[in-house]
Amino acid sequence: VGPARVLSLAGVLSLVGALAGDNGVQPAGTPLPLALGRTARPPGGAALSHSRSLDCREVRKHNSSEWCHFIQSNPDCRLEGGFLDYLEGVFCVFSPRLLPLAVTLYALWLLYLFIILGVTAEKFFCPNLSAISTTLKLSHNVALFSLTSPLHGVTFLAFGNGAPDVFSAVVAFSNPRTAGLAIGAVFGAGVFVTTVVAGGIALVKPFTAASRPFLRDVIFYMVAVFLTFMVMYFGRITLGEALGYLGLYVFYVLTVVLCTWIHRRQQQERLTPPGSWEPEMPADAEEQESSGTSSGDYGEEYQPLLPSRETSLHILTAALNPLDYRKWRRKPWYWRLFKVLRMPVELVLLLTVPVVDPDKDDLNWKRPLNCLHILTSPLLCILTLKSGTYALYQIQGVFPVWGLAILAGSILAIITFIATSNEEPPKYHWVFAFLGFLASAMWINAAATELVNILRTLGIIFQLSNTVLGLTLLAWGNSIGDTFSDLTMARQGYPRMAFSACFGGIIFNILVGVGLGCLLQMTSSQLVVKLEPDSLLVWILAGALGLSLVFSFVSVPAQCFQLGKAYGICLILYYLAFLCVALLTEFKVIQLSA
């Protein structure tokens, strides 16, 4: 995710509204346990006539001719939400001999879902949050501090990289059978980022860490891990504890702002230019792209000297073109291949998600496209909410909701097109930032739902627990953005900022991901969510994360905050050892005696 975007707490809190209609809340009654190891069993103790267990992973133990019937008749094999039923697809549509082909197709679709999440968060979700925070005047103080201090790492980069992780955690918590994915992903990503990514930064560019920000972030993260460990130990999380997670993150952000303000005051008293100890954010003119805009907006030097009036059709076609031909010619083949894979996603997103860019003179106002967004964005939200359930609802049994959305959107689009011009954005253009934020949030939520369902399907096929899938595939996929952005900053000469982002980002993931995910599970009559870790792997995962934080907390000050290649190698070796222990535990090589 591009680090040059300001994201505010208002965007994080708005996730509740964006996801409230798709949280998979269970009916009131006895708290439904969220099993953090193997698949949780539905309440009631129902049993299949042909099976002694409800665990869907036992499907491979039956004869291949019974797979489809087992999947269709077993309540534990029902996927919550989503547009595709992956279990029926692999066990009913594909023949047993074509199972390897089905797994290959699912793996490719899984990789493409990660691309969808990354593109949506980077080019649409984050820019609109930046515009919202600018409109509400929430980001100026934070931006003032973060451009000259490590706060940049724990605000811009952390918030931008954290969106897919939080959505994935919220979706996984919404189903008791996939809660292990959430814990595995949150803890697994924490171990990966604090060892592999942090160690990679030290290997790429040895540096001197900022002592006070480092100690502050590690202490806060250790507190968050300890709270999660206690919640799992007692087997439940209450409303107060879920709100406590969110409150702790707000307290963390306030602490960062206060510490940075104190540091600047001390520098001013010493007559030292503020921010001299940390360089400004690099601006790579070649790599920097306008978020969600067309090739006509790339490179101001290519703009005509004399302004000319463009037709609405030309503006629309230019705005819907996701390819910059000048950049295409000078990029290597692998960049072009990845761009070809991204272009269908970017085109659909450009059609459905408006982007407001405060850094541009016209605020990225594209009159014909923005008028089209008035129609497509609400229609997208309705079609993706509850996987399209509400869109098919018929008002008075006659008129469908999606038809009403098309009718109302068309009328508003026509009125807006008539009342505005191509040259100047209207005064209410800031409304498109909220519309774009909501539409991109629904896109991320839909992709995260499919991601969780396909991971659970792969776990059933290979008989793997949700926890190991979370700490490997889901954690690695969600950490791709952190890895590339942090290592790129380190190579450009900003290792301190990248190192700060390693800890600031995962604090956001664990506190907001677990807190918001459990909070959306609660109802007015049931304010307790049970968490039941029934696997040794969960405790190994929590212990490994805690031990890695303790190692950094002790070793970094012991090295006088001079982090070099030895520190990086130790962290990477630690992660490899942890991964070996986790896999050996999953395959029952390591297990507790009775």
PDB file of C-alpha atoms in Angstrom, residues 194-417:
ATOM      1  CA  THR A 194       8.188  -8.828  13.612  1.00  0.00           C
ATOM      2  CA  THR A 195      10.714 -11.456  12.508  1.00  0.00           C
ATOM      3  CA  VAL A 196      10.988 -11.823   8.724  1.00  0.00           C
ATOM      4  CA  VAL A 197      10.104  -8.243   7.729  1.00  0.00           C
ATOM      5  CA  ALA A 198      11.922  -6.579  10.638  1.00  0.00           C
ATOM      6  CA  GLY A 199      14.900  -8.866  10.134  1.00  0.00           C
ATOM      7  CA  GLY A 200      14.881  -8.165   6.405  1.00  0.00           C
ATOM      8  CA  ILE A 201      15.032  -4.423   7.080  1.00  0.00           C
ATOM      9  CA  ALA A 202      18.102  -4.929   9.289  1.00  0.00           C
ATOM     10  CA  LEU A 203      19.726  -7.056   6.565  1.00  0.00           C
ATOM     11  CA  VAL A 204      18.969  -4.606   3.768  1.00  0.00           C
ATOM     12  CA  LYS A 205      20.022  -1.460   5.632  1.00  0.00           C
ATOM     13  CA  PRO A 206      21.645  -1.657   9.101  1.00  0.00           C
ATOM     14  CA  PHE A 207      20.504   1.331  11.141  1.00  0.00           C
ATOM     15  CA  THR A 208      20.018   2.831  14.583  1.00  0.00           C
ATOM     16  CA  ALA A 209      16.476   2.348  15.854  1.00  0.00           C
ATOM     17  CA  ALA A 210      14.611   5.186  17.557  1.00  0.00           C
ATOM     18  CA  SER A 211      14.741   4.102  21.185  1.00  0.00           C
ATOM     19  CA  ARG A 212      11.574   5.592  22.676  1.00  0.00           C
ATOM     20  CA  PRO A 213       9.219   4.812  19.756  1.00  0.00           C
ATOM     21  CA  PHE A 214      10.544   1.250  19.600  1.00  0.00           C
ATOM     22  CA  LEU A 215      10.077   0.594  23.320  1.00  0.00           C
ATOM     23  CA  ARG A 216       6.622   2.197  23.253  1.00  0.00           C
ATOM     24  CA  ASP A 217       5.418   0.087  20.319  1.00  0.00           C
ATOM     25  CA  VAL A 218       6.815  -3.185  21.667  1.00  0.00           C
ATOM     26  CA  ILE A 219       5.286  -2.594  25.101  1.00  0.00           C
ATOM     27  CA  PHE A 220       1.866  -1.831  23.615  1.00  0.00           C
ATOM     28  CA  TYR A 221       2.056  -4.888  21.381  1.00  0.00           C
ATOM     29  CA  MET A 222       3.077  -7.144  24.261  1.00  0.00           C
ATOM     30  CA  VAL A 223       0.092  -5.844  26.236  1.00  0.00           C
ATOM     31  CA  ALA A 224      -2.206  -6.621  23.278  1.00  0.00           C
ATOM     32  CA  VAL A 225      -0.779 -10.147  22.946  1.00  0.00           C
ATOM     33  CA  PHE A 226      -1.118 -10.717  26.691  1.00  0.00           C
ATOM     34  CA  LEU A 227      -4.763  -9.582  26.618  1.00  0.00           C
ATOM     35  CA  THR A 228      -5.498 -11.977  23.750  1.00  0.00           C
ATOM     36  CA  PHE A 229      -3.716 -14.785  25.578  1.00  0.00           C
ATOM     37  CA  MET A 230      -5.852 -14.174  28.691  1.00  0.00           C
ATOM     38  CA  VAL A 231      -9.041 -14.067  26.614  1.00  0.00           C
ATOM     39  CA  MET A 232      -8.200 -17.441  25.107  1.00  0.00           C
ATOM     40  CA  TYR A 233      -7.228 -18.835  28.521  1.00  0.00           C
ATOM     41  CA  PHE A 234     -10.591 -17.916  30.062  1.00  0.00           C
ATOM     42  CA  GLY A 235     -12.380 -19.010  26.876  1.00  0.00           C
ATOM     43  CA  ARG A 236     -14.597 -15.961  26.396  1.00  0.00           C
ATOM     44  CA  ILE A 237     -14.611 -12.275  25.486  1.00  0.00           C
ATOM     45  CA  THR A 238     -17.177  -9.848  26.891  1.00  0.00           C
ATOM     46  CA  LEU A 239     -18.503  -6.585  25.511  1.00  0.00           C
ATOM     47  CA  GLY A 240     -16.244  -4.594  27.811  1.00  0.00           C
ATOM     48  CA  GLU A 241     -13.181  -6.541  26.712  1.00  0.00           C
ATOM     49  CA  ALA A 242     -14.024  -6.114  23.016  1.00  0.00           C
ATOM     50  CA  LEU A 243     -14.446  -2.370  23.521  1.00  0.00           C
ATOM     51  CA  GLY A 244     -11.235  -2.442  25.546  1.00  0.00           C
ATOM     52  CA  TYR A 245      -9.341  -3.651  22.479  1.00  0.00           C
ATOM     53  CA  LEU A 246     -10.574  -0.681  20.454  1.00  0.00           C
ATOM     54  CA  GLY A 247     -10.021   1.697  23.349  1.00  0.00           C
ATOM     55  CA  LEU A 248      -6.451   0.477  23.771  1.00  0.00           C
ATOM     56  CA  TYR A 249      -5.703   1.270  20.145  1.00  0.00           C
ATOM     57  CA  VAL A 250      -7.163   4.770  20.520  1.00  0.00           C
ATOM     58  CA  PHE A 251      -4.984   5.199  23.614  1.00  0.00           C
ATOM     59  CA  TYR A 252      -1.975   3.973  21.625  1.00  0.00           C
ATOM     60  CA  VAL A 253      -2.558   6.546  18.851  1.00  0.00           C
ATOM     61  CA  LEU A 254      -2.990   9.324  21.423  1.00  0.00           C
ATOM     62  CA  THR A 255       0.231   8.210  23.102  1.00  0.00           C
ATOM     63  CA  VAL A 256       2.079   8.344  19.772  1.00  0.00           C
ATOM     64  CA  VAL A 257       0.781  11.857  19.079  1.00  0.00           C
ATOM     65  CA  LEU A 258       1.657  13.038  22.590  1.00  0.00           C
ATOM     66  CA  CYS A 259       5.158  11.551  22.492  1.00  0.00           C
ATOM     67  CA  THR A 260       5.835  13.116  19.104  1.00  0.00           C
ATOM     68  CA  TRP A 261       4.570  16.484  20.295  1.00  0.00           C
ATOM     69  CA  ILE A 262       6.849  16.323  23.353  1.00  0.00           C
ATOM     70  CA  HIS A 263       9.785  15.380  21.142  1.00  0.00           C
ATOM     71  CA  ARG A 264       9.171  18.346  18.843  1.00  0.00           C
ATOM     72  CA  ARG A 265       8.907  20.717  21.798  1.00  0.00           C
ATOM     73  CA  GLN A 266      12.225  19.473  23.126  1.00  0.00           C
ATOM     74  CA  GLN A 267      13.833  20.018  19.747  1.00  0.00           C
ATOM     75  CA  GLN A 268      12.456  23.544  19.530  1.00  0.00           C
ATOM     76  CA  GLU A 269      13.798  24.346  22.981  1.00  0.00           C
ATOM     77  CA  ARG A 270      17.242  23.200  21.834  1.00  0.00           C
ATOM     78  CA  LEU A 271      16.906  25.446  18.739  1.00  0.00           C
ATOM     79  CA  THR A 272      17.162  22.335  16.569  1.00  0.00           C
ATOM     80  CA  PRO A 273      15.162  22.203  13.353  1.00  0.00           C
ATOM     81  CA  PRO A 274      12.214  19.873  13.947  1.00  0.00           C
ATOM     82  CA  GLY A 275      12.468  16.483  12.396  1.00  0.00           C
ATOM     83  CA  SER A 276      16.218  16.667  11.726  1.00  0.00           C
ATOM     84  CA  TRP A 277      16.714  13.142  12.984  1.00  0.00           C
ATOM     85  CA  GLU A 278      14.353  11.642  10.392  1.00  0.00           C
ATOM     86  CA  PRO A 279      14.331  12.513   6.677  1.00  0.00           C
ATOM     87  CA  GLU A 280      11.188  13.405   4.833  1.00  0.00           C
ATOM     88  CA  MET A 281       9.093  10.859   3.062  1.00  0.00           C
ATOM     89  CA  PRO A 282      10.705   9.940  -0.276  1.00  0.00           C
ATOM     90  CA  ALA A 283       8.844  10.806  -3.427  1.00  0.00           C
ATOM     91  CA  ASP A 284       9.558   8.418  -6.262  1.00  0.00           C
ATOM     92  CA  ALA A 285       8.284  10.216  -9.296  1.00  0.00           C
ATOM     93  CA  GLU A 286       8.604   7.168 -11.470  1.00  0.00           C
ATOM     94  CA  GLU A 287       6.720   4.782  -9.211  1.00  0.00           C
ATOM     95  CA  GLN A 288       4.102   7.110  -7.795  1.00  0.00           C
ATOM     96  CA  GLU A 289       0.714   6.616  -9.435  1.00  0.00           C
ATOM     97  CA  SER A 290      -2.491   8.502  -9.023  1.00  0.00           C
ATOM     98  CA  SER A 291      -4.897   6.344  -7.118  1.00  0.00           C
ATOM     99  CA  GLY A 292      -7.717   4.978  -9.194  1.00  0.00           C
ATOM    100  CA  THR A 293      -7.186   7.391 -12.058  1.00  0.00           C
ATOM    101  CA  SER A 294      -6.523   7.109 -15.739  1.00  0.00           C
ATOM    102  CA  SER A 295      -3.338   7.239 -17.744  1.00  0.00           C
ATOM    103  CA  GLY A 296      -4.123  10.817 -18.701  1.00  0.00           C
ATOM    104  CA  ASP A 297      -3.326  11.889 -15.132  1.00  0.00           C
ATOM    105  CA  TYR A 298       0.186  10.368 -15.028  1.00  0.00           C
ATOM    106  CA  GLY A 299       3.021  12.880 -15.304  1.00  0.00           C
ATOM    107  CA  GLU A 300       2.324  16.580 -15.220  1.00  0.00           C
ATOM    108  CA  GLU A 301       5.068  17.184 -17.807  1.00  0.00           C
ATOM    109  CA  TYR A 302       2.907  15.471 -20.410  1.00  0.00           C
ATOM    110  CA  GLN A 303      -0.036  17.795 -19.909  1.00  0.00           C
ATOM    111  CA  PRO A 304      -0.696  20.378 -22.657  1.00  0.00           C
ATOM    112  CA  LEU A 305       0.452  23.950 -22.016  1.00  0.00           C
ATOM    113  CA  LEU A 306      -2.803  25.479 -23.220  1.00  0.00           C
ATOM    114  CA  PRO A 307      -6.015  24.261 -21.580  1.00  0.00           C
ATOM    115  CA  SER A 308      -8.532  22.690 -23.917  1.00  0.00           C
ATOM    116  CA  ARG A 309     -12.111  21.636 -23.469  1.00  0.00           C
ATOM    117  CA  GLU A 310     -12.532  17.879 -23.473  1.00  0.00           C
ATOM    118  CA  THR A 311     -15.754  16.156 -24.378  1.00  0.00           C
ATOM    119  CA  SER A 312     -17.522  14.046 -21.790  1.00  0.00           C
ATOM    120  CA  LEU A 313     -16.912  10.920 -23.856  1.00  0.00           C
ATOM    121  CA  HIS A 314     -13.168  11.564 -23.979  1.00  0.00           C
ATOM    122  CA  ILE A 315     -13.052  12.186 -20.231  1.00  0.00           C
ATOM    123  CA  LEU A 316     -14.942   8.966 -19.573  1.00  0.00           C
ATOM    124  CA  THR A 317     -12.743   6.781 -21.793  1.00  0.00           C
ATOM    125  CA  ALA A 318      -9.531   8.320 -20.411  1.00  0.00           C
ATOM    126  CA  ALA A 319     -10.708   7.902 -16.810  1.00  0.00           C
ATOM    127  CA  LEU A 320     -11.558   4.229 -17.377  1.00  0.00           C
ATOM    128  CA  ASN A 321      -8.143   3.420 -18.848  1.00  0.00           C
ATOM    129  CA  PRO A 322      -6.017   1.836 -16.069  1.00  0.00           C
ATOM    130  CA  LEU A 323      -2.891   1.612 -18.241  1.00  0.00           C
ATOM    131  CA  ASP A 324      -0.160   4.237 -18.537  1.00  0.00           C
ATOM    132  CA  TYR A 325       1.460   3.563 -21.927  1.00  0.00           C
ATOM    133  CA  ARG A 326       4.621   5.526 -21.119  1.00  0.00           C
ATOM    134  CA  LYS A 327       5.243   3.477 -18.000  1.00  0.00           C
ATOM    135  CA  TRP A 328       4.335   0.277 -19.838  1.00  0.00           C
ATOM    136  CA  ARG A 329       7.146   0.813 -22.373  1.00  0.00           C
ATOM    137  CA  ARG A 330       9.918   1.275 -19.809  1.00  0.00           C
ATOM    138  CA  LYS A 331       8.897  -1.459 -17.331  1.00  0.00           C
ATOM    139  CA  PRO A 332      10.291  -5.042 -17.313  1.00  0.00           C
ATOM    140  CA  TRP A 333       8.287  -8.050 -18.477  1.00  0.00           C
ATOM    141  CA  TYR A 334       7.300  -9.274 -15.011  1.00  0.00           C
ATOM    142  CA  TRP A 335       5.809  -5.852 -14.151  1.00  0.00           C
ATOM    143  CA  ARG A 336       3.822  -5.975 -17.387  1.00  0.00           C
ATOM    144  CA  LEU A 337       2.551  -9.473 -16.583  1.00  0.00           C
ATOM    145  CA  PHE A 338       1.410  -8.410 -13.121  1.00  0.00           C
ATOM    146  CA  LYS A 339      -0.201  -5.294 -14.601  1.00  0.00           C
ATOM    147  CA  VAL A 340      -2.168  -7.434 -17.077  1.00  0.00           C
ATOM    148  CA  LEU A 341      -3.488  -9.474 -14.131  1.00  0.00           C
ATOM    149  CA  ARG A 342      -4.458  -6.302 -12.273  1.00  0.00           C
ATOM    150  CA  MET A 343      -6.150  -4.498 -15.161  1.00  0.00           C
ATOM    151  CA  PRO A 344      -9.518  -6.348 -15.037  1.00  0.00           C
ATOM    152  CA  VAL A 345      -9.755  -5.649 -11.300  1.00  0.00           C
ATOM    153  CA  GLU A 346      -8.800  -2.001 -11.742  1.00  0.00           C
ATOM    154  CA  LEU A 347     -11.319  -1.538 -14.574  1.00  0.00           C
ATOM    155  CA  VAL A 348     -14.210  -2.943 -12.515  1.00  0.00           C
ATOM    156  CA  LEU A 349     -13.166  -0.856  -9.526  1.00  0.00           C
ATOM    157  CA  LEU A 350     -12.910   2.280 -11.642  1.00  0.00           C
ATOM    158  CA  LEU A 351     -16.475   1.655 -12.805  1.00  0.00           C
ATOM    159  CA  THR A 352     -17.880   1.197  -9.315  1.00  0.00           C
ATOM    160  CA  VAL A 353     -15.704   3.145  -6.844  1.00  0.00           C
ATOM    161  CA  PRO A 354     -15.194   6.931  -6.996  1.00  0.00           C
ATOM    162  CA  VAL A 355     -11.895   8.359  -5.735  1.00  0.00           C
ATOM    163  CA  VAL A 356     -11.447  11.883  -4.381  1.00  0.00           C
ATOM    164  CA  ASP A 357      -7.847  13.133  -4.446  1.00  0.00           C
ATOM    165  CA  PRO A 358      -7.256  16.276  -2.336  1.00  0.00           C
ATOM    166  CA  ASP A 359      -3.751  16.626  -3.816  1.00  0.00           C
ATOM    167  CA  LYS A 360      -5.137  17.471  -7.260  1.00  0.00           C
ATOM    168  CA  ASP A 361      -6.464  20.822  -8.348  1.00  0.00           C
ATOM    169  CA  ASP A 362      -9.681  19.260  -9.654  1.00  0.00           C
ATOM    170  CA  LEU A 363      -9.870  16.773  -6.735  1.00  0.00           C
ATOM    171  CA  ASN A 364      -9.961  14.004  -9.374  1.00  0.00           C
ATOM    172  CA  TRP A 365     -13.389  15.190 -10.556  1.00  0.00           C
ATOM    173  CA  LYS A 366     -14.411  13.247 -13.659  1.00  0.00           C
ATOM    174  CA  ARG A 367     -17.929  14.410 -14.359  1.00  0.00           C
ATOM    175  CA  PRO A 368     -19.248  11.572 -16.599  1.00  0.00           C
ATOM    176  CA  LEU A 369     -17.562   8.853 -14.538  1.00  0.00           C
ATOM    177  CA  ASN A 370     -18.626  10.316 -11.194  1.00  0.00           C
ATOM    178  CA  CYS A 371     -22.198  10.555 -12.410  1.00  0.00           C
ATOM    179  CA  LEU A 372     -21.971   6.897 -13.410  1.00  0.00           C
ATOM    180  CA  HIS A 373     -20.692   6.142  -9.891  1.00  0.00           C
ATOM    181  CA  ILE A 374     -23.925   7.517  -8.448  1.00  0.00           C
ATOM    182  CA  LEU A 375     -25.623   4.567 -10.155  1.00  0.00           C
ATOM    183  CA  THR A 376     -23.006   1.823  -9.814  1.00  0.00           C
ATOM    184  CA  SER A 377     -21.727   2.382  -6.272  1.00  0.00           C
ATOM    185  CA  PRO A 378     -25.076   2.022  -4.423  1.00  0.00           C
ATOM    186  CA  LEU A 379     -25.958  -0.910  -6.689  1.00  0.00           C
ATOM    187  CA  LEU A 380     -22.628  -2.549  -5.788  1.00  0.00           C
ATOM    188  CA  CYS A 381     -23.266  -2.083  -2.063  1.00  0.00           C
ATOM    189  CA  ILE A 382     -26.703  -3.685  -2.330  1.00  0.00           C
ATOM    190  CA  LEU A 383     -25.462  -6.605  -4.426  1.00  0.00           C
ATOM    191  CA  THR A 384     -22.557  -7.392  -2.074  1.00  0.00           C
ATOM    192  CA  LEU A 385     -24.409  -6.851   1.216  1.00  0.00           C
ATOM    193  CA  LYS A 386     -25.240 -10.258   2.687  1.00  0.00           C
ATOM    194  CA  SER A 387     -23.990 -11.771  -0.588  1.00  0.00           C
ATOM    195  CA  GLY A 388     -26.876 -10.240  -2.536  1.00  0.00           C
ATOM    196  CA  THR A 389     -29.660 -11.416  -0.221  1.00  0.00           C
ATOM    197  CA  TYR A 390     -31.050  -7.929   0.316  1.00  0.00           C
ATOM    198  CA  ALA A 391     -30.784  -7.051  -3.387  1.00  0.00           C
ATOM    199  CA  LEU A 392     -33.205  -9.848  -4.303  1.00  0.00           C
ATOM    200  CA  TYR A 393     -35.753  -8.793  -1.691  1.00  0.00           C
ATOM    201  CA  GLN A 394     -38.980  -7.587  -3.305  1.00  0.00           C
ATOM    202  CA  ILE A 395     -40.822  -4.572  -1.938  1.00  0.00           C
ATOM    203  CA  GLN A 396     -44.481  -5.520  -1.417  1.00  0.00           C
ATOM    204  CA  GLY A 397     -43.634  -8.690  -3.299  1.00  0.00           C
ATOM    205  CA  VAL A 398     -43.520  -6.770  -6.593  1.00  0.00           C
ATOM    206  CA  PHE A 399     -40.506  -4.458  -7.061  1.00  0.00           C
ATOM    207  CA  PRO A 400     -36.966  -5.740  -6.246  1.00  0.00           C
ATOM    208  CA  VAL A 401     -34.573  -3.654  -4.178  1.00  0.00           C
ATOM    209  CA  TRP A 402     -31.919  -3.690  -6.899  1.00  0.00           C
ATOM    210  CA  GLY A 403     -34.469  -2.189  -9.308  1.00  0.00           C
ATOM    211  CA  LEU A 404     -35.205   0.621  -6.860  1.00  0.00           C
ATOM    212  CA  ALA A 405     -31.462   1.290  -6.534  1.00  0.00           C
ATOM    213  CA  ILE A 406     -31.091   1.525 -10.314  1.00  0.00           C
ATOM    214  CA  LEU A 407     -34.101   3.845 -10.625  1.00  0.00           C
ATOM    215  CA  ALA A 408     -33.026   6.201  -7.822  1.00  0.00           C
ATOM    216  CA  GLY A 409     -29.382   6.167  -8.915  1.00  0.00           C
ATOM    217  CA  SER A 410     -30.268   6.974 -12.524  1.00  0.00           C
ATOM    218  CA  ILE A 411     -32.383   9.975 -11.509  1.00  0.00           C
ATOM    219  CA  LEU A 412     -29.640  11.372  -9.224  1.00  0.00           C
ATOM    220  CA  ALA A 413     -26.990  10.763 -11.885  1.00  0.00           C
ATOM    221  CA  ILE A 414     -28.956  12.678 -14.529  1.00  0.00           C
ATOM    222  CA  ILE A 415     -29.594  15.590 -12.146  1.00  0.00           C
ATOM    223  CA  THR A 416     -25.901  15.733 -11.175  1.00  0.00           C
ATOM    224  CA  PHE A 417     -24.767  15.614 -14.802  1.00  0.00           C
TER     225      PHE A 417
END
